[in-house]
PDB file of C-alpha atoms in Angstrom:
ATOM      1  CA  UNK A  27       1.022  15.428 -19.920  1.00 53.00           C
ATOM      2  CA  UNK A  28       0.285  13.868 -16.520  1.00 50.00           C
ATOM      3  CA  UNK A  29      -3.190  12.782 -17.647  1.00 47.00           C
ATOM      4  CA  UNK A  30      -1.802  11.105 -20.734  1.00 48.00           C
ATOM      5  CA  UNK A  31       0.734   9.179 -18.633  1.00 47.00           C
ATOM      6  CA  UNK A  32      -1.973   8.035 -16.261  1.00 45.00           C
ATOM      7  CA  UNK A  33      -4.125   6.920 -19.206  1.00 43.00           C
ATOM      8  CA  UNK A  34      -1.237   4.939 -20.659  1.00 44.00           C
ATOM      9  CA  UNK A  35      -0.613   3.348 -17.273  1.00 43.00           C
ATOM     10  CA  UNK A  36      -4.200   2.144 -16.916  1.00 40.00           C
ATOM     11  CA  UNK A  37      -4.427   1.092 -20.563  1.00 41.00           C
ATOM     12  CA  UNK A  38      -1.372  -1.097 -20.142  1.00 41.00           C
ATOM     13  CA  UNK A  39      -2.451  -2.856 -16.949  1.00 39.00           C
ATOM     14  CA  UNK A  40      -3.094  -6.183 -18.612  1.00 34.00           C
ATOM     15  CA  UNK A  41       0.288  -6.160 -20.290  1.00 38.00           C
ATOM     16  CA  UNK A  42       1.934  -5.166 -17.021  1.00 43.00           C
ATOM     17  CA  UNK A  43       0.249  -7.907 -15.036  1.00 39.00           C
ATOM     18  CA  UNK A  44       1.377 -10.596 -17.464  1.00 39.00           C
ATOM     19  CA  UNK A  45       4.898  -9.225 -17.536  1.00 41.00           C
ATOM     20  CA  UNK A  46       5.280  -8.930 -13.777  1.00 42.00           C
ATOM     21  CA  UNK A  47       3.985 -12.436 -13.185  1.00 41.00           C
ATOM     22  CA  UNK A  48       6.391 -13.894 -15.726  1.00 43.00           C
ATOM     23  CA  UNK A  49       9.276 -11.992 -14.094  1.00 46.00           C
ATOM     24  CA  UNK A  50       8.287 -12.642 -10.492  1.00 43.00           C
ATOM     25  CA  UNK A  51      11.707 -14.066  -9.660  1.00 44.00           C
ATOM     26  CA  UNK A  52      13.470 -10.804 -10.559  1.00 47.00           C
ATOM     27  CA  UNK A  53      14.329  -8.209  -7.951  1.00 48.00           C
ATOM     28  CA  UNK A  54      12.556  -4.831  -7.971  1.00 49.00           C
ATOM     29  CA  UNK A  55      15.476  -2.888  -9.429  1.00 43.00           C
ATOM     30  CA  UNK A  56      15.695  -5.288 -12.376  1.00 45.00           C
ATOM     31  CA  UNK A  57      11.973  -4.939 -13.045  1.00 44.00           C
ATOM     32  CA  UNK A  58      12.210  -1.161 -12.954  1.00 43.00           C
ATOM     33  CA  UNK A  59      15.100  -1.134 -15.402  1.00 41.00           C
ATOM     34  CA  UNK A  60      13.547  -3.490 -17.932  1.00 39.00           C
ATOM     35  CA  UNK A  61       9.802  -2.787 -17.987  1.00 37.00           C
ATOM     36  CA  UNK A  62       9.035  -0.405 -20.801  1.00 36.00           C
ATOM     37  CA  UNK A  63      12.692   0.088 -21.682  1.00 36.00           C
ATOM     38  CA  UNK A  64      12.015  -0.303 -25.385  1.00 33.00           C
ATOM     39  CA  UNK A  65       9.278   2.315 -25.685  1.00 31.00           C
ATOM     40  CA  UNK A  66       9.494   4.304 -22.476  1.00 33.00           C
ATOM     41  CA  UNK A  67       5.730   3.855 -22.008  1.00 32.00           C
ATOM     42  CA  UNK A  68       4.235   3.703 -18.501  1.00 32.00           C
ATOM     43  CA  UNK A  69       2.862   0.317 -17.479  1.00 31.00           C
ATOM     44  CA  UNK A  70       0.562  -0.442 -14.549  1.00 35.00           C
ATOM     45  CA  UNK A  71       0.815  -3.360 -12.177  1.00 37.00           C
ATOM     46  CA  UNK A  72      -1.276  -5.039  -9.522  1.00 38.00           C
ATOM     47  CA  UNK A  73      -0.906  -5.489  -5.809  1.00 40.00           C
ATOM     48  CA  UNK A  74      -0.679  -9.007  -4.455  1.00 37.00           C
ATOM     49  CA  UNK A  75       0.848 -10.806  -1.542  1.00 37.00           C
ATOM     50  CA  UNK A  76       2.490 -14.161  -1.009  1.00 36.00           C
ATOM     51  CA  UNK A  77      -0.881 -15.880  -1.116  1.00 33.00           C
ATOM     52  CA  UNK A  78      -1.886 -13.953  -4.228  1.00 38.00           C
ATOM     53  CA  UNK A  79      -5.101 -12.561  -2.719  1.00 38.00           C
ATOM     54  CA  UNK A  80      -4.783  -9.310  -0.844  1.00 35.00           C
ATOM     55  CA  UNK A  81      -5.493  -6.203  -2.857  1.00 35.00           C
ATOM     56  CA  UNK A  82      -5.690  -8.138  -6.115  1.00 33.00           C
ATOM     57  CA  UNK A  83      -6.539  -5.838  -9.019  1.00 33.00           C
ATOM     58  CA  UNK A  84      -5.489  -2.586  -7.352  1.00 37.00           C
ATOM     59  CA  UNK A  85      -3.421  -0.359  -9.606  1.00 40.00           C
ATOM     60  CA  UNK A  86      -0.108   0.410  -7.944  1.00 44.00           C
ATOM     61  CA  UNK A  87       1.073   3.109 -10.306  1.00 44.00           C
ATOM     62  CA  UNK A  88       3.144   3.521 -13.401  1.00 47.00           C
ATOM     63  CA  UNK A  89       6.543   1.965 -13.925  1.00 52.00           C
ATOM     64  CA  UNK A  90       8.966   3.514 -16.367  1.00 60.00           C
ATOM     65  CA  UNK A  91      11.882   1.824 -18.039  1.00 63.00           C
ATOM     66  CA  UNK A  92      15.611   2.218 -18.094  1.00 76.00           C
ATOM     67  CA  UNK A  93      17.468   4.438 -15.630  1.00 80.00           C
ATOM     68  CA  UNK A  94      14.260   6.161 -14.510  1.00 80.00           C
ATOM     69  CA  UNK A  95      12.692   2.836 -13.568  1.00 82.00           C
ATOM     70  CA  UNK A  96      15.800   1.858 -11.664  1.00 86.00           C
ATOM     71  CA  UNK A  97      15.749   5.138  -9.739  1.00 88.00           C
ATOM     72  CA  UNK A  98      12.108   4.624  -8.724  1.00 89.00           C
ATOM     73  CA  UNK A  99      12.871   1.069  -7.618  1.00 90.00           C
ATOM     74  CA  UNK A 100      15.744   2.240  -5.426  1.00 91.00           C
ATOM     75  CA  UNK A 101      13.579   5.034  -3.943  1.00 93.00           C
ATOM     76  CA  UNK A 102      10.933   2.495  -2.959  1.00 94.00           C
ATOM     77  CA  UNK A 103      13.508  -0.047  -1.723  1.00 95.00           C
ATOM     78  CA  UNK A 104      15.069   2.512   0.638  1.00 95.00           C
ATOM     79  CA  UNK A 105      11.663   3.501   1.982  1.00 96.00           C
ATOM     80  CA  UNK A 106      10.635  -0.126   2.554  1.00 97.00           C
ATOM     81  CA  UNK A 107      13.914  -0.904   4.332  1.00 96.00           C
ATOM     82  CA  UNK A 108      13.427   1.988   6.738  1.00 96.00           C
ATOM     83  CA  UNK A 109       9.884   0.834   7.465  1.00 97.00           C
ATOM     84  CA  UNK A 110      11.122  -2.694   8.207  1.00 96.00           C
ATOM     85  CA  UNK A 111      13.694  -1.304  10.636  1.00 95.00           C
ATOM     86  CA  UNK A 112      11.504   1.203  12.468  1.00 94.00           C
ATOM     87  CA  UNK A 113       7.860   0.062  12.404  1.00 94.00           C
ATOM     88  CA  UNK A 114       6.794  -2.580  14.892  1.00 88.00           C
ATOM     89  CA  UNK A 115       4.000  -5.101  14.447  1.00 90.00           C
ATOM     90  CA  UNK A 116       3.659  -4.598  10.702  1.00 94.00           C
ATOM     91  CA  UNK A 117       4.406  -6.757   7.669  1.00 95.00           C
ATOM     92  CA  UNK A 118       6.311  -4.850   4.976  1.00 96.00           C
ATOM     93  CA  UNK A 119       6.336  -6.245   1.424  1.00 96.00           C
ATOM     94  CA  UNK A 120       7.755  -4.920  -1.831  1.00 93.00           C
ATOM     95  CA  UNK A 121       5.306  -5.873  -4.561  1.00 89.00           C
ATOM     96  CA  UNK A 122       6.121  -4.792  -8.108  1.00 82.00           C
ATOM     97  CA  UNK A 123       6.926  -1.100  -7.815  1.00 79.00           C
ATOM     98  CA  UNK A 124       4.863  -0.606  -4.651  1.00 91.00           C
ATOM     99  CA  UNK A 125       5.145  -1.205  -0.930  1.00 96.00           C
ATOM    100  CA  UNK A 126       2.393  -3.027   0.953  1.00 96.00           C
ATOM    101  CA  UNK A 127       2.212  -2.475   4.706  1.00 97.00           C
ATOM    102  CA  UNK A 128      -0.153  -4.737   6.662  1.00 96.00           C
ATOM    103  CA  UNK A 129      -1.278  -4.121  10.235  1.00 95.00           C
ATOM    104  CA  UNK A 130      -3.480  -6.624  12.046  1.00 93.00           C
ATOM    105  CA  UNK A 131      -6.632  -4.852  13.213  1.00 92.00           C
ATOM    106  CA  UNK A 132      -6.153  -6.306  16.692  1.00 91.00           C
ATOM    107  CA  UNK A 133      -2.921  -4.313  16.968  1.00 91.00           C
ATOM    108  CA  UNK A 134      -4.539  -1.042  15.880  1.00 94.00           C
ATOM    109  CA  UNK A 135      -8.010  -1.205  17.398  1.00 93.00           C
ATOM    110  CA  UNK A 136      -9.926  -2.575  20.360  1.00 89.00           C
ATOM    111  CA  UNK A 137     -12.650  -5.184  19.887  1.00 84.00           C
ATOM    112  CA  UNK A 138     -15.371  -3.970  17.509  1.00 89.00           C
ATOM    113  CA  UNK A 139     -13.850  -0.464  17.567  1.00 92.00           C
ATOM    114  CA  UNK A 140     -12.499   1.895  14.940  1.00 94.00           C
ATOM    115  CA  UNK A 141     -10.583   4.116  17.382  1.00 94.00           C
ATOM    116  CA  UNK A 142      -6.809   3.649  17.349  1.00 94.00           C
ATOM    117  CA  UNK A 143      -5.428   2.362  20.627  1.00 93.00           C
ATOM    118  CA  UNK A 144      -2.850   4.526  22.453  1.00 92.00           C
ATOM    119  CA  UNK A 145      -0.211   1.846  21.849  1.00 88.00           C
ATOM    120  CA  UNK A 146      -0.833   1.821  18.090  1.00 93.00           C
ATOM    121  CA  UNK A 147      -0.691   5.602  17.778  1.00 94.00           C
ATOM    122  CA  UNK A 148       3.044   5.622  18.444  1.00 91.00           C
ATOM    123  CA  UNK A 149       3.538   3.074  15.660  1.00 92.00           C
ATOM    124  CA  UNK A 150       1.437   5.069  13.200  1.00 95.00           C
ATOM    125  CA  UNK A 151       3.340   8.202  14.224  1.00 96.00           C
ATOM    126  CA  UNK A 152       6.632   6.573  13.199  1.00 96.00           C
ATOM    127  CA  UNK A 153       5.012   5.392   9.978  1.00 97.00           C
ATOM    128  CA  UNK A 154       3.926   8.974   9.245  1.00 98.00           C
ATOM    129  CA  UNK A 155       7.472  10.248   9.759  1.00 97.00           C
ATOM    130  CA  UNK A 156       8.739   7.892   7.057  1.00 98.00           C
ATOM    131  CA  UNK A 157       5.898   8.790   4.680  1.00 98.00           C
ATOM    132  CA  UNK A 158       6.769  12.467   5.137  1.00 98.00           C
ATOM    133  CA  UNK A 159      10.429  11.708   4.466  1.00 97.00           C
ATOM    134  CA  UNK A 160       9.428  10.142   1.136  1.00 96.00           C
ATOM    135  CA  UNK A 161       6.667  12.515  -0.042  1.00 95.00           C
ATOM    136  CA  UNK A 162       6.424  11.548  -3.720  1.00 94.00           C
ATOM    137  CA  UNK A 163       4.037   8.633  -3.284  1.00 95.00           C
ATOM    138  CA  UNK A 164       0.328   7.874  -3.301  1.00 96.00           C
ATOM    139  CA  UNK A 165      -1.113   6.056  -0.277  1.00 97.00           C
ATOM    140  CA  UNK A 166      -4.142   3.764  -0.443  1.00 97.00           C
ATOM    141  CA  UNK A 167      -5.487   2.622   2.935  1.00 97.00           C
ATOM    142  CA  UNK A 168      -7.759  -0.446   2.876  1.00 97.00           C
ATOM    143  CA  UNK A 169      -9.759  -1.925   5.749  1.00 97.00           C
ATOM    144  CA  UNK A 170     -10.659  -5.637   5.913  1.00 96.00           C
ATOM    145  CA  UNK A 171     -12.696  -7.721   8.378  1.00 95.00           C
ATOM    146  CA  UNK A 172     -13.456 -11.349   9.098  1.00 94.00           C
ATOM    147  CA  UNK A 173     -16.790 -12.889   8.125  1.00 95.00           C
ATOM    148  CA  UNK A 174     -18.547 -12.685  11.475  1.00 94.00           C
ATOM    149  CA  UNK A 175     -21.524 -10.312  11.392  1.00 95.00           C
ATOM    150  CA  UNK A 176     -23.427  -8.937   8.415  1.00 97.00           C
ATOM    151  CA  UNK A 177     -21.710  -7.761   5.269  1.00 97.00           C
ATOM    152  CA  UNK A 178     -23.032  -4.215   5.672  1.00 98.00           C
ATOM    153  CA  UNK A 179     -21.919  -3.947   9.298  1.00 97.00           C
ATOM    154  CA  UNK A 180     -18.421  -5.109   8.371  1.00 96.00           C
ATOM    155  CA  UNK A 181     -18.365  -2.810   5.351  1.00 97.00           C
ATOM    156  CA  UNK A 182     -18.989   0.177   7.584  1.00 97.00           C
ATOM    157  CA  UNK A 183     -16.433  -1.027  10.145  1.00 96.00           C
ATOM    158  CA  UNK A 184     -13.759  -1.591   7.480  1.00 97.00           C
ATOM    159  CA  UNK A 185     -14.346   1.883   6.028  1.00 97.00           C
ATOM    160  CA  UNK A 186     -14.204   3.558   9.442  1.00 97.00           C
ATOM    161  CA  UNK A 187     -10.996   1.778  10.390  1.00 96.00           C
ATOM    162  CA  UNK A 188      -9.326   2.830   7.141  1.00 97.00           C
ATOM    163  CA  UNK A 189     -10.495   6.403   7.719  1.00 98.00           C
ATOM    164  CA  UNK A 190      -9.178   6.367  11.316  1.00 97.00           C
ATOM    165  CA  UNK A 191      -5.709   5.490  10.055  1.00 97.00           C
ATOM    166  CA  UNK A 192      -5.916   8.194   7.391  1.00 98.00           C
ATOM    167  CA  UNK A 193      -7.054  10.840   9.865  1.00 97.00           C
ATOM    168  CA  UNK A 194      -4.251  10.027  12.286  1.00 97.00           C
ATOM    169  CA  UNK A 195      -1.664  10.138   9.503  1.00 98.00           C
ATOM    170  CA  UNK A 196      -3.094  13.501   8.481  1.00 98.00           C
ATOM    171  CA  UNK A 197      -2.714  14.736  12.069  1.00 97.00           C
ATOM    172  CA  UNK A 198       0.975  13.781  11.795  1.00 97.00           C
ATOM    173  CA  UNK A 199       1.426  15.978   8.731  1.00 97.00           C
ATOM    174  CA  UNK A 200       0.873  13.503   5.887  1.00 98.00           C
ATOM    175  CA  UNK A 201      -0.753  15.368   2.981  1.00 97.00           C
ATOM    176  CA  UNK A 202      -4.442  14.499   2.719  1.00 96.00           C
ATOM    177  CA  UNK A 203      -4.228  14.655  -1.083  1.00 96.00           C
ATOM    178  CA  UNK A 204      -1.870  11.662  -1.134  1.00 97.00           C
ATOM    179  CA  UNK A 205      -4.297   9.376   0.674  1.00 97.00           C
ATOM    180  CA  UNK A 206      -7.304   7.331  -0.432  1.00 97.00           C
ATOM    181  CA  UNK A 207      -9.375   4.989   1.743  1.00 98.00           C
ATOM    182  CA  UNK A 208     -11.376   1.883   0.907  1.00 97.00           C
ATOM    183  CA  UNK A 209     -13.332  -0.652   2.932  1.00 97.00           C
ATOM    184  CA  UNK A 210     -13.728  -4.240   1.740  1.00 97.00           C
ATOM    185  CA  UNK A 211     -15.839  -5.814   4.511  1.00 96.00           C
ATOM    186  CA  UNK A 212     -14.951  -9.538   4.411  1.00 96.00           C
ATOM    187  CA  UNK A 213     -14.754  -9.755   0.601  1.00 97.00           C
ATOM    188  CA  UNK A 214     -10.942 -10.203   0.363  1.00 96.00           C
ATOM    189  CA  UNK A 215      -9.834 -12.797   2.906  1.00 96.00           C
ATOM    190  CA  UNK A 216      -6.209 -13.916   3.029  1.00 95.00           C
ATOM    191  CA  UNK A 217      -6.984 -16.941   5.193  1.00 95.00           C
ATOM    192  CA  UNK A 218      -9.894 -19.178   6.138  1.00 96.00           C
ATOM    193  CA  UNK A 219     -12.686 -17.686   8.231  1.00 95.00           C
ATOM    194  CA  UNK A 220     -13.315 -21.100   9.816  1.00 96.00           C
ATOM    195  CA  UNK A 221     -10.640 -20.746  12.522  1.00 95.00           C
ATOM    196  CA  UNK A 222      -9.701 -18.086  15.078  1.00 92.00           C
ATOM    197  CA  UNK A 223      -6.231 -17.831  13.574  1.00 93.00           C
ATOM    198  CA  UNK A 224      -7.591 -17.340  10.077  1.00 93.00           C
ATOM    199  CA  UNK A 225     -10.111 -14.729  11.166  1.00 92.00           C
ATOM    200  CA  UNK A 226      -7.349 -12.803  12.960  1.00 92.00           C
ATOM    201  CA  UNK A 227      -5.351 -12.633   9.721  1.00 92.00           C
ATOM    202  CA  UNK A 228      -8.389 -11.399   7.802  1.00 93.00           C
ATOM    203  CA  UNK A 229      -8.957  -8.536  10.260  1.00 94.00           C
ATOM    204  CA  UNK A 230      -6.342  -6.154   8.938  1.00 95.00           C
ATOM    205  CA  UNK A 231      -5.510  -2.764   7.464  1.00 97.00           C
ATOM    206  CA  UNK A 232      -3.381  -2.748   4.318  1.00 97.00           C
ATOM    207  CA  UNK A 233      -1.592   0.376   3.152  1.00 97.00           C
ATOM    208  CA  UNK A 234      -0.414   0.414  -0.455  1.00 96.00           C
ATOM    209  CA  UNK A 235       2.304   2.928  -1.317  1.00 96.00           C
ATOM    210  CA  UNK A 236       3.093   3.687  -4.969  1.00 93.00           C
ATOM    211  CA  UNK A 237       5.015   6.254  -6.988  1.00 92.00           C
ATOM    212  CA  UNK A 238       3.070   9.373  -7.917  1.00 92.00           C
ATOM    213  CA  UNK A 239       3.396  11.409 -11.097  1.00 91.00           C
ATOM    214  CA  UNK A 240       5.901  13.810  -9.520  1.00 91.00           C
ATOM    215  CA  UNK A 241       8.250  10.936  -8.663  1.00 92.00           C
ATOM    216  CA  UNK A 242       7.958   9.547 -12.196  1.00 89.00           C
ATOM    217  CA  UNK A 243       8.806  12.929 -13.698  1.00 89.00           C
ATOM    218  CA  UNK A 244      11.759  13.409 -11.355  1.00 90.00           C
ATOM    219  CA  UNK A 245      13.033   9.963 -12.286  1.00 88.00           C
ATOM    220  CA  UNK A 246      12.760  10.714 -15.983  1.00 88.00           C
ATOM    221  CA  UNK A 247      14.696  13.965 -15.478  1.00 87.00           C
ATOM    222  CA  UNK A 248      17.376  12.244 -13.386  1.00 87.00           C
ATOM    223  CA  UNK A 249      16.493  14.300 -10.305  1.00 86.00           C
ATOM    224  CA  UNK A 250      16.210  11.428  -7.792  1.00 83.00           C
ATOM    225  CA  UNK A 251      19.224  11.150  -5.525  1.00 72.00           C
ATOM    226  CA  UNK A 252      20.094   7.532  -4.769  1.00 63.00           C
TER     227      UNK A 252
END
């Protein structure tokens, strides 16, 4: 059953992308209530940010219609609100039915390093507490760099930084099975690499949080407490 839902979600990505773009002015609860309401089918979406670049094309999970979709939207809204209130030095965005958390690499790591700084560990610790409070999600951790240096060097650095965040979250009790890591080198800039300010924005770690199959099933059964 779970495999068939996942297949339907991926199969419907294109439809979902078009729909979400056309309804971009709606709030997340409205989207959850309406998408798929006629058929109940799961529809995939894509991650984006205000500039329309970061994480483009990444599947953020299935969205179900009607009351179940509304319940998932509220679950994610509450989680995002808590992150905004308690996590310092991070940008929190609700995108479709996902949450995107962006940390600047300079906040997490020293120069040319993939070891978390002592100051950043406290922030990631608080982040882990919230993730553990809302366990029914998948977590994709993506590392990005600026364009200085070779592509391969930056690819390795971006992968290691994503893995460092994952390993520290795991140390704080976040289930390893929920987490996936990716490194993008300098392939997905969100700003120009021609200025110091732009390069600083491109050096980042993005964490994409989406509903997993357990959350979808609970929503469909009316088991999510709002």
